């Protein structure tokens, strides 16, 4: 299991996936380095009624109030905080997830652009050979989108669209969210009990269910 995960929210729809992932990573005891774009603040308010303040310290306080008592450690960095450890290959995280990932952010990463801290952090993760997981929520996909994804996949990036299955008989929207978050946690090798696995009995009760 990774000790440190950089998690970024960008301006695509799908903020419930990102917030649930944050909760589960903290519940698993991970150190989470959180980044978010300006448009992600709008999406969080629109989709969840949750305010992500522009100041990193205020955002951290609000999130710690939302998820109290979890064993993990949360660090929040501002968009221009270039002295953050994630900005340098000398101190990369064990893995990075961008969830939700806008296709503009995906395109910038695919082209090696790093004018924003989120893009720079992703660039560092790729060049240092760490795992990068992108969760793009958009449909339909153009040839440009697909070619950018292919370029990143060839560089070792995991492209994980939030496409929930239905074989676990979901009863709530939260069940569909957990399906996608479970796939992300599997890629990170973070143990969880969000849902039974195909062909298995229900997960052991000692595993974190967030």
GROMACS .gro file of C-alpha atoms in nm:
model
  210
    1UNK     CA    1   0.000   0.000   0.000
    2UNK     CA    2   0.137   0.346  -0.083
    3UNK     CA    3   0.232   0.557   0.215
    4UNK     CA    4   0.181   0.885   0.031
    5UNK     CA    5  -0.079   0.956  -0.239
    6UNK     CA    6  -0.115   1.285  -0.422
    7UNK     CA    7  -0.485   1.339  -0.500
    8UNK     CA    8  -0.601   1.613  -0.735
    9UNK     CA    9  -0.951   1.738  -0.811
   10UNK     CA   10  -1.000   1.914  -1.145
   11UNK     CA   11  -1.296   2.071  -1.323
   12UNK     CA   12  -1.471   1.763  -1.462
   13UNK     CA   13  -1.802   1.640  -1.329
   14UNK     CA   14  -1.761   1.356  -1.079
   15UNK     CA   15  -1.657   1.526  -0.755
   16UNK     CA   16  -1.839   1.260  -0.544
   17UNK     CA   17  -1.583   1.007  -0.670
   18UNK     CA   18  -1.293   1.226  -0.562
   19UNK     CA   19  -1.435   1.309  -0.220
   20UNK     CA   20  -1.516   0.945  -0.147
   21UNK     CA   21  -1.166   0.845  -0.256
   22UNK     CA   22  -1.018   1.105  -0.022
   23UNK     CA   23  -1.223   0.964   0.265
   24UNK     CA   24  -1.114   0.607   0.190
   25UNK     CA   25  -0.746   0.693   0.157
   26UNK     CA   26  -0.750   0.869   0.492
   27UNK     CA   27  -0.943   0.580   0.648
   28UNK     CA   28  -0.672   0.344   0.522
   29UNK     CA   29  -0.405   0.550   0.698
   30UNK     CA   30  -0.249   0.713   0.392
   31UNK     CA   31  -0.078   1.048   0.384
   32UNK     CA   32  -0.279   1.244   0.125
   33UNK     CA   33  -0.137   1.546  -0.055
   34UNK     CA   34  -0.443   1.725  -0.195
   35UNK     CA   35  -0.454   1.967  -0.489
   36UNK     CA   36  -0.756   2.120  -0.660
   37UNK     CA   37  -0.815   2.356  -0.948
   38UNK     CA   38  -1.026   2.670  -0.946
   39UNK     CA   39  -1.294   2.501  -1.155
   40UNK     CA   40  -1.295   2.208  -0.910
   41UNK     CA   41  -1.414   2.453  -0.645
   42UNK     CA   42  -1.716   2.532  -0.863
   43UNK     CA   43  -1.785   2.163  -0.930
   44UNK     CA   44  -1.766   2.077  -0.558
   45UNK     CA   45  -2.021   2.345  -0.479
   46UNK     CA   46  -2.249   2.247  -0.769
   47UNK     CA   47  -2.243   1.869  -0.721
   48UNK     CA   48  -2.202   1.834  -0.345
   49UNK     CA   49  -2.288   2.169  -0.190
   50UNK     CA   50  -1.937   2.173  -0.042
   51UNK     CA   51  -1.712   2.478  -0.042
   52UNK     CA   52  -1.343   2.429  -0.117
   53UNK     CA   53  -1.192   2.760  -0.009
   54UNK     CA   54  -0.916   2.913  -0.218
   55UNK     CA   55  -0.684   2.912   0.084
   56UNK     CA   56  -0.529   2.571   0.140
   57UNK     CA   57  -0.533   2.606   0.520
   58UNK     CA   58  -0.907   2.677   0.519
   59UNK     CA   59  -0.975   2.386   0.285
   60UNK     CA   60  -0.780   2.152   0.509
   61UNK     CA   61  -0.975   2.266   0.815
   62UNK     CA   62  -1.307   2.215   0.635
   63UNK     CA   63  -1.212   1.868   0.513
   64UNK     CA   64  -1.084   1.759   0.853
   65UNK     CA   65  -1.416   1.870   0.998
   66UNK     CA   66  -1.599   1.672   0.728
   67UNK     CA   67  -1.390   1.356   0.791
   68UNK     CA   68  -1.304   1.364   1.162
   69UNK     CA   69  -1.112   1.093   1.342
   70UNK     CA   70  -0.960   0.922   1.039
   71UNK     CA   71  -0.608   0.783   1.089
   72UNK     CA   72  -0.454   0.926   0.772
   73UNK     CA   73  -0.276   1.261   0.739
   74UNK     CA   74  -0.412   1.531   0.510
   75UNK     CA   75  -0.196   1.800   0.351
   76UNK     CA   76  -0.350   2.060   0.119
   77UNK     CA   77  -0.147   2.272  -0.121
   78UNK     CA   78  -0.239   2.590  -0.304
   79UNK     CA   79  -0.238   2.610  -0.682
   80UNK     CA   80   0.077   2.824  -0.687
   81UNK     CA   81   0.261   2.657  -0.399
   82UNK     CA   82   0.569   2.567  -0.600
   83UNK     CA   83   0.771   2.476  -0.291
   84UNK     CA   84   0.534   2.185  -0.223
   85UNK     CA   85   0.719   1.849  -0.224
   86UNK     CA   86   0.510   1.723  -0.515
   87UNK     CA   87   0.667   1.986  -0.743
   88UNK     CA   88   1.006   1.814  -0.738
   89UNK     CA   89   1.136   1.476  -0.846
   90UNK     CA   90   1.347   1.474  -0.529
   91UNK     CA   91   1.036   1.416  -0.317
   92UNK     CA   92   0.764   1.248  -0.526
   93UNK     CA   93   0.457   1.073  -0.381
   94UNK     CA   94   0.426   0.697  -0.409
   95UNK     CA   95   0.131   0.744  -0.646
   96UNK     CA   96  -0.097   1.014  -0.782
   97UNK     CA   97  -0.466   1.011  -0.871
   98UNK     CA   98  -0.651   1.287  -1.057
   99UNK     CA   99  -1.019   1.226  -0.984
  100UNK     CA  100  -1.215   1.369  -1.150
  101UNK     CA  101  -0.976   1.453  -1.433
  102UNK     CA  102  -1.081   1.709  -1.690
  103UNK     CA  103  -0.979   1.634  -2.046
  104UNK     CA  104  -0.801   1.969  -2.057
  105UNK     CA  105  -0.580   1.856  -1.769
  106UNK     CA  106  -0.532   1.518  -1.936
  107UNK     CA  107  -0.428   1.690  -2.260
  108UNK     CA  108  -0.178   1.913  -2.083
  109UNK     CA  109  -0.017   1.615  -1.909
  110UNK     CA  110  -0.006   1.419  -2.236
  111UNK     CA  111   0.183   1.706  -2.400
  112UNK     CA  112   0.429   1.743  -2.114
  113UNK     CA  113   0.299   2.085  -2.007
  114UNK     CA  114   0.358   2.180  -1.646
  115UNK     CA  115   0.252   2.542  -1.604
  116UNK     CA  116   0.016   2.448  -1.317
  117UNK     CA  117   0.103   2.259  -1.000
  118UNK     CA  118  -0.134   1.970  -1.076
  119UNK     CA  119   0.025   1.920  -1.417
  120UNK     CA  120   0.376   1.950  -1.272
  121UNK     CA  121   0.297   1.694  -1.001
  122UNK     CA  122   0.171   1.451  -1.268
  123UNK     CA  123   0.481   1.517  -1.479
  124UNK     CA  124   0.701   1.437  -1.179
  125UNK     CA  125   0.514   1.112  -1.111
  126UNK     CA  126   0.554   0.999  -1.472
  127UNK     CA  127   0.924   1.083  -1.499
  128UNK     CA  128   1.002   0.922  -1.163
  129UNK     CA  129   0.827   0.600  -1.262
  130UNK     CA  130   0.551   0.620  -1.001
  131UNK     CA  131   0.190   0.524  -1.067
  132UNK     CA  132  -0.039   0.789  -1.213
  133UNK     CA  133  -0.414   0.720  -1.233
  134UNK     CA  134  -0.644   0.949  -1.430
  135UNK     CA  135  -1.022   0.929  -1.390
  136UNK     CA  136  -1.166   1.120  -1.689
  137UNK     CA  137  -1.542   1.172  -1.687
  138UNK     CA  138  -1.656   1.280  -2.031
  139UNK     CA  139  -1.865   1.137  -2.310
  140UNK     CA  140  -1.851   1.103  -2.603
  141UNK     CA  141  -1.475   1.102  -2.658
  142UNK     CA  142  -1.320   1.263  -2.963
  143UNK     CA  143  -1.021   1.131  -3.155
  144UNK     CA  144  -0.812   1.399  -2.983
  145UNK     CA  145  -0.919   1.272  -2.639
  146UNK     CA  146  -0.848   0.911  -2.731
  147UNK     CA  147  -0.507   0.990  -2.879
  148UNK     CA  148  -0.410   1.180  -2.564
  149UNK     CA  149  -0.518   0.884  -2.351
  150UNK     CA  150  -0.323   0.642  -2.569
  151UNK     CA  151  -0.012   0.855  -2.540
  152UNK     CA  152  -0.040   0.855  -2.162
  153UNK     CA  153  -0.118   0.483  -2.146
  154UNK     CA  154   0.200   0.413  -2.344
  155UNK     CA  155   0.388   0.615  -2.082
  156UNK     CA  156   0.252   0.389  -1.809
  157UNK     CA  157  -0.044   0.598  -1.692
  158UNK     CA  158  -0.360   0.415  -1.584
  159UNK     CA  159  -0.668   0.553  -1.759
  160UNK     CA  160  -0.964   0.462  -1.539
  161UNK     CA  161  -1.296   0.605  -1.663
  162UNK     CA  162  -1.565   0.606  -1.391
  163UNK     CA  163  -1.775   0.330  -1.547
  164UNK     CA  164  -1.963   0.150  -1.267
  165UNK     CA  165  -2.082  -0.207  -1.310
  166UNK     CA  166  -2.417  -0.343  -1.201
  167UNK     CA  167  -2.344  -0.706  -1.116
  168UNK     CA  168  -2.329  -0.615  -0.746
  169UNK     CA  169  -2.695  -0.499  -0.765
  170UNK     CA  170  -2.648  -0.137  -0.654
  171UNK     CA  171  -2.935   0.007  -0.454
  172UNK     CA  172  -2.810   0.364  -0.414
  173UNK     CA  173  -2.605   0.619  -0.602
  174UNK     CA  174  -2.343   0.569  -0.331
  175UNK     CA  175  -2.307   0.205  -0.438
  176UNK     CA  176  -2.214   0.317  -0.790
  177UNK     CA  177  -1.963   0.565  -0.651
  178UNK     CA  178  -1.807   0.296  -0.432
  179UNK     CA  179  -1.771   0.065  -0.732
  180UNK     CA  180  -1.547   0.315  -0.909
  181UNK     CA  181  -1.356   0.412  -0.595
  182UNK     CA  182  -1.293   0.042  -0.527
  183UNK     CA  183  -1.129   0.007  -0.870
  184UNK     CA  184  -0.903   0.303  -0.794
  185UNK     CA  185  -0.807   0.162  -0.454
  186UNK     CA  186  -0.728  -0.172  -0.619
  187UNK     CA  187  -0.487   0.003  -0.856
  188UNK     CA  188  -0.321   0.163  -0.553
  189UNK     CA  189  -0.308  -0.172  -0.366
  190UNK     CA  190  -0.511  -0.022  -0.082
  191UNK     CA  191  -0.720  -0.289   0.089
  192UNK     CA  192  -1.088  -0.212   0.135
  193UNK     CA  193  -1.432  -0.361   0.182
  194UNK     CA  194  -1.637  -0.129  -0.036
  195UNK     CA  195  -1.806  -0.417  -0.219
  196UNK     CA  196  -1.784  -0.794  -0.262
  197UNK     CA  197  -1.551  -0.910  -0.538
  198UNK     CA  198  -1.672  -1.117  -0.830
  199UNK     CA  199  -1.703  -1.481  -0.722
  200UNK     CA  200  -1.616  -1.409  -0.359
  201UNK     CA  201  -1.820  -1.401  -0.043
  202UNK     CA  202  -1.870  -1.063   0.123
  203UNK     CA  203  -1.545  -0.895   0.223
  204UNK     CA  204  -1.394  -0.957   0.564
  205UNK     CA  205  -1.530  -0.720   0.829
  206UNK     CA  206  -1.182  -0.613   0.944
  207UNK     CA  207  -1.109  -0.436   0.614
  208UNK     CA  208  -1.183  -0.062   0.598
  209UNK     CA  209  -1.516   0.023   0.437
  210UNK     CA  210  -1.453   0.398   0.479
   0.00000   0.00000   0.00000
